[in-house]
Amino acid sequence: MFFLVSYRVEEDGFSACAFRVTRDAGLEMGSLEEFRVGVAGAGYVGIVTGACLAQVGHQVMCVDRDAGRVADLEEGRIPIFEPGLEELVVRNVRQGR
């Protein structure tokens, strides 16, 4: 199962997040279910990917080998800057995703 994620950020902040679920590189699934997703790495790619997947309803767990980064996230501090990312993460953490 593959998640193909894309997002768009405009000057006034985060504007869109889209993804597709595929069984392999060429076959799209017909319907979307809620998945429990693990994301390795909570840096620029991992945290944005995790936030986008959570935004569309999946249960996401991001892991990282950097204990300081994990501690920051557990305390609600986002270790990177992307416009709108903090709001997206906070909203989905509150909703248990």
A tleap script that builds the chain and sets N, CA, C and O, in Angstrom:
source leaprc.protein.ff14SB
mol = sequence {
  NMET PHE PHE LEU VAL SER TYR ARG VAL GLU
  GLU ASP GLY PHE SER ALA CYS ALA PHE ARG
  VAL THR ARG ASP ALA GLY LEU GLU MET GLY
  SER LEU GLU GLU PHE ARG VAL GLY VAL ALA
  GLY ALA GLY TYR VAL GLY ILE VAL THR GLY
  ALA CYS LEU ALA GLN VAL GLY HIE GLN VAL
  MET CYS VAL ASP ARG ASP ALA GLY ARG VAL
  ALA ASP LEU GLU GLU GLY ARG ILE PRO ILE
  PHE GLU PRO GLY LEU GLU GLU LEU VAL VAL
  ARG ASN VAL ARG GLN GLY CARG
}
set mol.1.N position { 0.848 -1.160 0.000 }
set mol.1.CA position { 0.000 0.000 0.000 }
set mol.1.C position { 0.903 1.235 0.000 }
set mol.1.O position { 1.801 1.339 0.835 }
set mol.2.N position { 0.677 2.166 -0.920 }
set mol.2.CA position { 1.470 3.381 -1.015 }
set mol.2.C position { 0.570 4.601 -0.866 }
set mol.2.O position { -0.542 4.619 -1.395 }
set mol.3.N position { 1.035 5.611 -0.158 }
set mol.3.CA position { 0.348 6.881 -0.047 }
set mol.3.C position { 1.145 7.889 -0.859 }
set mol.3.O position { 2.320 8.120 -0.574 }
set mol.4.N position { 0.530 8.484 -1.854 }
set mol.4.CA position { 1.171 9.512 -2.666 }
set mol.4.C position { 0.616 10.851 -2.199 }
set mol.4.O position { -0.558 11.143 -2.427 }
set mol.5.N position { 1.437 11.665 -1.552 }
set mol.5.CA position { 0.977 12.893 -0.897 }
set mol.5.C position { 1.508 14.112 -1.627 }
set mol.5.O position { 2.671 14.150 -2.029 }
set mol.6.N position { 0.643 15.116 -1.798 }
set mol.6.CA position { 1.093 16.402 -2.301 }
set mol.6.C position { 0.385 17.497 -1.506 }
set mol.6.O position { -0.730 17.299 -1.023 }
set mol.7.N position { 1.020 18.621 -1.375 }
set mol.7.CA position { 0.407 19.738 -0.669 }
set mol.7.C position { 0.834 21.032 -1.329 }
set mol.7.O position { 1.825 21.081 -2.059 }
set mol.8.N position { 0.066 22.084 -1.059 }
set mol.8.CA position { 0.358 23.386 -1.655 }
set mol.8.C position { 0.343 24.437 -0.553 }
set mol.8.O position { -0.552 24.463 0.293 }
set mol.9.N position { 1.342 25.296 -0.579 }
set mol.9.CA position { 1.421 26.404 0.361 }
set mol.9.C position { 1.464 27.684 -0.455 }
set mol.9.O position { 2.267 27.829 -1.377 }
set mol.10.N position { 0.585 28.608 -0.099 }
set mol.10.CA position { 0.559 29.900 -0.764 }
set mol.10.C position { 1.045 30.960 0.214 }
set mol.10.O position { 1.288 30.656 1.382 }
set mol.11.N position { 1.189 32.181 -0.238 }
set mol.11.CA position { 1.733 33.247 0.607 }
set mol.11.C position { 0.970 33.431 1.908 }
set mol.11.O position { 1.575 33.745 2.933 }
set mol.12.N position { -0.346 33.241 1.891 }
set mol.12.CA position { -1.134 33.440 3.094 }
set mol.12.C position { -1.245 32.174 3.940 }
set mol.12.O position { -1.994 32.159 4.917 }
set mol.13.N position { -0.521 31.114 3.590 }
set mol.13.CA position { -0.491 29.916 4.418 }
set mol.13.C position { -0.834 28.655 3.664 }
set mol.13.O position { -0.955 28.647 2.439 }
set mol.14.N position { -0.986 27.600 4.418 }
set mol.14.CA position { -1.289 26.283 3.888 }
set mol.14.C position { -2.640 26.322 3.177 }
set mol.14.O position { -3.607 26.841 3.735 }
set mol.15.N position { -2.729 25.789 1.963 }
set mol.15.CA position { -3.990 25.896 1.251 }
set mol.15.C position { -4.596 24.569 0.832 }
set mol.15.O position { -5.815 24.490 0.685 }
set mol.16.N position { -3.808 23.527 0.634 }
set mol.16.CA position { -4.404 22.284 0.170 }
set mol.16.C position { -3.502 21.101 0.468 }
set mol.16.O position { -2.281 21.228 0.554 }
set mol.17.N position { -4.132 19.957 0.624 }
set mol.17.CA position { -3.416 18.708 0.824 }
set mol.17.C position { -4.199 17.634 0.087 }
set mol.17.O position { -5.412 17.518 0.262 }
set mol.18.N position { -3.525 16.860 -0.724 }
set mol.18.CA position { -4.196 15.805 -1.471 }
set mol.18.C position { -3.332 14.559 -1.455 }
set mol.18.O position { -2.107 14.635 -1.372 }
set mol.19.N position { -3.987 13.412 -1.536 }
set mol.19.CA position { -3.213 12.188 -1.645 }
set mol.19.C position { -4.032 11.105 -2.318 }
set mol.19.O position { -5.258 11.179 -2.399 }
set mol.20.N position { -3.326 10.106 -2.795 }
set mol.20.CA position { -3.940 8.921 -3.379 }
set mol.20.C position { -3.358 7.710 -2.672 }
set mol.20.O position { -2.213 7.728 -2.219 }
set mol.21.N position { -4.157 6.664 -2.584 }
set mol.21.CA position { -3.691 5.405 -2.033 }
set mol.21.C position { -3.614 4.417 -3.186 }
set mol.21.O position { -4.574 4.262 -3.941 }
set mol.22.N position { -2.479 3.751 -3.322 }
set mol.22.CA position { -2.337 2.768 -4.391 }
set mol.22.C position { -1.790 1.462 -3.824 }
set mol.22.O position { -1.069 1.457 -2.826 }
set mol.23.N position { -2.139 0.372 -4.464 }
set mol.23.CA position { -1.592 -0.936 -4.083 }
set mol.23.C position { -0.188 -1.088 -4.650 }
set mol.23.O position { 0.668 -1.733 -4.045 }
set mol.24.N position { 0.041 -0.498 -5.802 }
set mol.24.CA position { 1.379 -0.425 -6.380 }
set mol.24.C position { 1.449 0.861 -7.187 }
set mol.24.O position { 0.500 1.645 -7.174 }
set mol.25.N position { 2.515 1.084 -7.864 }
set mol.25.CA position { 2.731 2.362 -8.543 }
set mol.25.C position { 1.707 2.668 -9.617 }
set mol.25.O position { 1.580 3.829 -10.006 }
set mol.26.N position { 0.958 1.672 -10.126 }
set mol.26.CA position { 0.052 1.937 -11.235 }
set mol.26.C position { -1.418 1.712 -10.974 }
set mol.26.O position { -2.231 2.022 -11.844 }
set mol.27.N position { -1.810 1.185 -9.813 }
set mol.27.CA position { -3.211 0.834 -9.575 }
set mol.27.C position { -3.776 1.634 -8.416 }
set mol.27.O position { -3.301 1.505 -7.288 }
set mol.28.N position { -4.779 2.455 -8.674 }
set mol.28.CA position { -5.420 3.216 -7.604 }
set mol.28.C position { -6.511 2.392 -6.955 }
set mol.28.O position { -7.182 1.601 -7.619 }
set mol.29.N position { -6.688 2.578 -5.661 }
set mol.29.CA position { -7.779 1.898 -4.964 }
set mol.29.C position { -9.086 2.623 -5.251 }
set mol.29.O position { -9.098 3.833 -5.475 }
set mol.30.N position { -10.176 1.883 -5.244 }
set mol.30.CA position { -11.474 2.476 -5.522 }
set mol.30.C position { -12.022 3.309 -4.379 }
set mol.30.O position { -12.552 4.393 -4.622 }
set mol.31.N position { -11.915 2.846 -3.148 }
set mol.31.CA position { -12.458 3.603 -2.026 }
set mol.31.C position { -11.371 3.792 -0.975 }
set mol.31.O position { -10.442 2.991 -0.871 }
set mol.32.N position { -11.500 4.837 -0.217 }
set mol.32.CA position { -10.494 5.183 0.770 }
set mol.32.C position { -10.991 4.801 2.152 }
set mol.32.O position { -12.090 5.186 2.550 }
set mol.33.N position { -10.196 4.055 2.875 }
set mol.33.CA position { -10.504 3.672 4.240 }
set mol.33.C position { -9.625 4.485 5.184 }
set mol.33.O position { -8.685 5.155 4.758 }
set mol.34.N position { -9.947 4.413 6.461 }
set mol.34.CA position { -9.075 5.025 7.450 }
set mol.34.C position { -7.975 4.019 7.774 }
set mol.34.O position { -8.254 2.853 8.053 }
set mol.35.N position { -6.741 4.469 7.736 }
set mol.35.CA position { -5.594 3.619 8.027 }
set mol.35.C position { -4.858 4.121 9.254 }
set mol.35.O position { -4.933 5.302 9.595 }
set mol.36.N position { -4.156 3.230 9.908 }
set mol.36.CA position { -3.171 3.617 10.921 }
set mol.36.C position { -1.845 3.643 10.186 }
set mol.36.O position { -1.407 2.632 9.637 }
set mol.37.N position { -1.205 4.815 10.177 }
set mol.37.CA position { -0.013 5.035 9.358 }
set mol.37.C position { 1.168 5.397 10.249 }
set mol.37.O position { 1.051 6.237 11.141 }
set mol.38.N position { 2.298 4.759 10.000 }
set mol.38.CA position { 3.538 5.116 10.662 }
set mol.38.C position { 4.409 5.906 9.694 }
set mol.38.O position { 4.574 5.510 8.540 }
set mol.39.N position { 4.964 7.017 10.158 }
set mol.39.CA position { 5.844 7.846 9.334 }
set mol.39.C position { 7.207 7.869 10.017 }
set mol.39.O position { 7.330 8.305 11.162 }
set mol.40.N position { 8.227 7.395 9.306 }
set mol.40.CA position { 9.589 7.386 9.840 }
set mol.40.C position { 10.244 8.729 9.549 }
set mol.40.O position { 10.438 9.104 8.393 }
set mol.41.N position { 10.578 9.438 10.607 }
set mol.41.CA position { 11.195 10.751 10.477 }
set mol.41.C position { 10.166 11.854 10.666 }
set mol.41.O position { 9.096 11.828 10.058 }
set mol.42.N position { 10.488 12.803 11.496 }
set mol.42.CA position { 9.582 13.920 11.775 }
set mol.42.C position { 10.237 15.234 11.359 }
set mol.42.O position { 10.102 16.249 12.042 }
set mol.43.N position { 10.945 15.206 10.236 }
set mol.43.CA position { 11.578 16.404 9.695 }
set mol.43.C position { 10.681 17.046 8.652 }
set mol.43.O position { 9.457 16.935 8.720 }
set mol.44.N position { 11.288 17.707 7.701 }
set mol.44.CA position { 10.527 18.450 6.697 }
set mol.44.C position { 9.559 17.571 5.913 }
set mol.44.O position { 8.425 17.980 5.663 }
set mol.45.N position { 9.976 16.392 5.527 }
set mol.45.CA position { 9.100 15.521 4.741 }
set mol.45.C position { 8.137 14.762 5.638 }
set mol.45.O position { 6.938 14.721 5.361 }
set mol.46.N position { 8.644 14.159 6.711 }
set mol.46.CA position { 7.817 13.314 7.559 }
set mol.46.C position { 6.688 14.028 8.259 }
set mol.46.O position { 5.554 13.550 8.262 }
set mol.47.N position { 6.986 15.175 8.856 }
set mol.47.CA position { 5.933 15.854 9.614 }
set mol.47.C position { 4.854 16.431 8.693 }
set mol.47.O position { 3.676 16.438 9.048 }
set mol.48.N position { 5.250 16.910 7.524 }
set mol.48.CA position { 4.259 17.426 6.565 }
set mol.48.C position { 3.413 16.270 6.032 }
set mol.48.O position { 2.192 16.390 5.934 }
set mol.49.N position { 4.046 15.170 5.694 }
set mol.49.CA position { 3.308 13.995 5.223 }
set mol.49.C position { 2.341 13.505 6.288 }
set mol.49.O position { 1.173 13.242 5.998 }
set mol.50.N position { 2.825 13.381 7.522 }
set mol.50.CA position { 1.962 12.937 8.613 }
set mol.50.C position { 0.795 13.878 8.847 }
set mol.50.O position { -0.329 13.429 9.072 }
set mol.51.N position { 1.047 15.169 8.797 }
set mol.51.CA position { -0.021 16.155 9.003 }
set mol.51.C position { -1.075 16.061 7.904 }
set mol.51.O position { -2.273 16.141 8.177 }
set mol.52.N position { -0.628 15.892 6.663 }
set mol.52.CA position { -1.579 15.775 5.548 }
set mol.52.C position { -2.417 14.507 5.665 }
set mol.52.O position { -3.629 14.539 5.447 }
set mol.53.N position { -1.781 13.398 6.005 }
set mol.53.CA position { -2.529 12.146 6.157 }
set mol.53.C position { -3.524 12.237 7.314 }
set mol.53.O position { -4.639 11.725 7.209 }
set mol.54.N position { -3.137 12.876 8.403 }
set mol.54.CA position { -4.055 13.056 9.530 }
set mol.54.C position { -5.216 13.962 9.139 }
set mol.54.O position { -6.353 13.722 9.547 }
set mol.55.N position { -4.946 14.986 8.365 }
set mol.55.CA position { -5.983 15.937 7.965 }
set mol.55.C position { -7.114 15.263 7.191 }
set mol.55.O position { -8.267 15.685 7.275 }
set mol.56.N position { -6.785 14.224 6.445 }
set mol.56.CA position { -7.833 13.540 5.675 }
set mol.56.C position { -8.401 12.338 6.428 }
set mol.56.O position { -9.148 11.543 5.857 }
set mol.57.N position { -8.044 12.202 7.727 }
set mol.57.CA position { -8.725 11.239 8.574 }
set mol.57.C position { -7.957 10.018 9.032 }
set mol.57.O position { -8.522 9.176 9.729 }
set mol.58.N position { -6.700 9.888 8.671 }
set mol.58.CA position { -5.938 8.707 9.088 }
set mol.58.C position { -5.334 8.908 10.474 }
set mol.58.O position { -5.065 10.036 10.886 }
set mol.59.N position { -5.125 7.804 11.188 }
set mol.59.CA position { -4.436 7.820 12.472 }
set mol.59.C position { -2.946 7.742 12.169 }
set mol.59.O position { -2.493 6.764 11.573 }
set mol.60.N position { -2.170 8.755 12.568 }
set mol.60.CA position { -0.767 8.854 12.175 }
set mol.60.C position { 0.136 8.868 13.405 }
set mol.60.O position { -0.151 9.531 14.402 }
set mol.61.N position { 1.241 8.115 13.306 }
set mol.61.CA position { 2.278 8.128 14.329 }
set mol.61.C position { 3.600 8.446 13.631 }
set mol.61.O position { 4.079 7.668 12.806 }
set mol.62.N position { 4.182 9.598 13.971 }
set mol.62.CA position { 5.502 9.966 13.434 }
set mol.62.C position { 6.545 9.567 14.461 }
set mol.62.O position { 6.378 9.819 15.654 }
set mol.63.N position { 7.626 8.940 13.997 }
set mol.63.CA position { 8.733 8.577 14.879 }
set mol.63.C position { 10.006 9.200 14.327 }
set mol.63.O position { 10.140 9.415 13.122 }
set mol.64.N position { 10.939 9.487 15.230 }
set mol.64.CA position { 12.196 10.093 14.816 }
set mol.64.C position { 13.279 9.657 15.797 }
set mol.64.O position { 13.000 9.461 16.979 }
set mol.65.N position { 14.495 9.507 15.323 }
set mol.65.CA position { 15.587 9.099 16.203 }
set mol.65.C position { 16.151 10.262 17.012 }
set mol.65.O position { 16.920 10.047 17.948 }
set mol.66.N position { 15.779 11.491 16.662 }
set mol.66.CA position { 16.230 12.677 17.386 }
set mol.66.C position { 15.315 12.905 18.598 }
set mol.66.O position { 14.187 13.377 18.461 }
set mol.67.N position { 15.829 12.557 19.791 }
set mol.67.CA position { 15.024 12.657 21.011 }
set mol.67.C position { 14.559 14.092 21.278 }
set mol.67.O position { 13.460 14.296 21.792 }
set mol.68.N position { 15.380 15.082 20.936 }
set mol.68.CA position { 14.987 16.480 21.129 }
set mol.68.C position { 13.808 16.858 20.258 }
set mol.68.O position { 12.908 17.570 20.702 }
set mol.69.N position { 13.805 16.388 19.027 }
set mol.69.CA position { 12.690 16.669 18.114 }
set mol.69.C position { 11.402 16.020 18.639 }
set mol.69.O position { 10.333 16.629 18.606 }
set mol.70.N position { 11.517 14.799 19.115 }
set mol.70.CA position { 10.346 14.101 19.673 }
set mol.70.C position { 9.821 14.851 20.891 }
set mol.70.O position { 8.613 15.045 21.030 }
set mol.71.N position { 10.725 15.276 21.777 }
set mol.71.CA position { 10.316 16.026 22.968 }
set mol.71.C position { 9.612 17.322 22.580 }
set mol.71.O position { 8.598 17.677 23.182 }
set mol.72.N position { 10.139 18.039 21.574 }
set mol.72.CA position { 9.490 19.269 21.104 }
set mol.72.C position { 8.075 18.978 20.624 }
set mol.72.O position { 7.136 19.691 20.980 }
set mol.73.N position { 7.921 17.941 19.822 }
set mol.73.CA position { 6.592 17.598 19.298 }
set mol.73.C position { 5.635 17.224 20.425 }
set mol.73.O position { 4.471 17.627 20.413 }
set mol.74.N position { 6.116 16.462 21.391 }
set mol.74.CA position { 5.255 16.070 22.514 }
set mol.74.C position { 4.793 17.274 23.326 }
set mol.74.O position { 3.739 17.233 23.962 }
set mol.75.N position { 5.583 18.347 23.305 }
set mol.75.CA position { 5.213 19.566 24.023 }
set mol.75.C position { 4.490 20.574 23.136 }
set mol.75.O position { 4.210 21.697 23.558 }
set mol.76.N position { 4.191 20.164 21.909 }
set mol.76.CA position { 3.432 21.035 21.017 }
set mol.76.C position { 4.259 22.010 20.212 }
set mol.76.O position { 3.703 22.913 19.587 }
set mol.77.N position { 5.582 21.854 20.208 }
set mol.77.CA position { 6.446 22.728 19.418 }
set mol.77.C position { 6.794 22.019 18.110 }
set mol.77.O position { 7.260 20.880 18.119 }
set mol.78.N position { 6.571 22.685 17.012 }
set mol.78.CA position { 6.874 22.138 15.701 }
set mol.78.C position { 8.335 22.473 15.386 }
set mol.78.O position { 8.709 23.646 15.395 }
set mol.79.N position { 9.173 21.452 15.106 }
set mol.79.CA position { 10.608 21.699 14.948 }
set mol.79.C position { 11.022 22.313 13.613 }
set mol.79.O position { 12.195 22.640 13.429 }
set mol.80.N position { 10.100 22.473 12.694 }
set mol.80.CA position { 10.408 23.082 11.397 }
set mol.80.C position { 9.364 24.148 11.113 }
set mol.80.O position { 8.348 24.223 11.804 }
set mol.81.N position { 9.606 24.973 10.103 }
set mol.81.CA position { 8.606 25.967 9.717 }
set mol.81.C position { 8.110 25.698 8.314 }
set mol.81.O position { 8.888 25.634 7.362 }
set mol.82.N position { 6.820 25.544 8.203 }
set mol.82.CA position { 6.093 25.542 6.936 }
set mol.82.C position { 4.841 26.360 7.221 }
set mol.82.O position { 4.192 26.130 8.242 }
set mol.83.N position { 4.480 27.300 6.368 }
set mol.83.CA position { 3.283 28.105 6.622 }
set mol.83.C position { 2.050 27.209 6.802 }
set mol.83.O position { 1.738 26.386 5.942 }
set mol.84.N position { 1.359 27.383 7.929 }
set mol.84.CA position { 0.132 26.652 8.203 }
set mol.84.C position { 0.323 25.281 8.826 }
set mol.84.O position { -0.655 24.652 9.232 }
set mol.85.N position { 1.556 24.804 8.913 }
set mol.85.CA position { 1.797 23.462 9.433 }
set mol.85.C position { 1.435 23.341 10.908 }
set mol.85.O position { 0.818 22.358 11.318 }
set mol.86.N position { 1.811 24.326 11.700 }
set mol.86.CA position { 1.522 24.246 13.132 }
set mol.86.C position { 0.026 24.124 13.394 }
set mol.86.O position { -0.396 23.303 14.208 }
set mol.87.N position { -0.774 24.930 12.713 }
set mol.87.CA position { -2.224 24.860 12.901 }
set mol.87.C position { -2.773 23.495 12.488 }
set mol.87.O position { -3.657 22.948 13.146 }
set mol.88.N position { -2.242 22.953 11.397 }
set mol.88.CA position { -2.678 21.653 10.902 }
set mol.88.C position { -2.347 20.558 11.915 }
set mol.88.O position { -3.179 19.691 12.185 }
set mol.89.N position { -1.147 20.593 12.472 }
set mol.89.CA position { -0.743 19.593 13.455 }
set mol.89.C position { -1.575 19.721 14.720 }
set mol.89.O position { -2.084 18.721 15.226 }
set mol.90.N position { -1.721 20.927 15.236 }
set mol.90.CA position { -2.489 21.143 16.469 }
set mol.90.C position { -3.920 20.656 16.291 }
set mol.90.O position { -4.446 19.961 17.160 }
set mol.91.N position { -4.552 21.007 15.186 }
set mol.91.CA position { -5.946 20.596 14.934 }
set mol.91.C position { -6.082 19.076 14.944 }
set mol.91.O position { -7.018 18.543 15.539 }
set mol.92.N position { -5.167 18.384 14.298 }
set mol.92.CA position { -5.289 16.934 14.198 }
set mol.92.C position { -4.877 16.219 15.476 }
set mol.92.O position { -5.414 15.152 15.777 }
set mol.93.N position { -3.942 16.773 16.234 }
set mol.93.CA position { -3.615 16.192 17.545 }
set mol.93.C position { -4.835 16.294 18.458 }
set mol.93.O position { -5.164 15.342 19.167 }
set mol.94.N position { -5.502 17.438 18.441 }
set mol.94.CA position { -6.720 17.601 19.268 }
set mol.94.C position { -7.800 16.600 18.883 }
set mol.94.O position { -8.588 16.182 19.731 }
set mol.95.N position { -7.842 16.213 17.615 }
set mol.95.CA position { -8.847 15.268 17.151 }
set mol.95.C position { -8.370 13.800 17.275 }
set mol.95.O position { -9.047 12.878 16.821 }
set mol.96.N position { -7.204 13.612 17.892 }
set mol.96.CA position { -6.718 12.275 18.168 }
set mol.96.C position { -6.108 11.546 16.988 }
set mol.96.O position { -6.008 10.319 16.988 }
set mol.97.N position { -5.695 12.313 15.970 }
set mol.97.CA position { -5.102 11.682 14.804 }
set mol.97.C position { -3.613 11.908 14.739 }
set mol.97.O position { -2.957 11.437 13.809 }
savepdb mol mol.pdb
quit
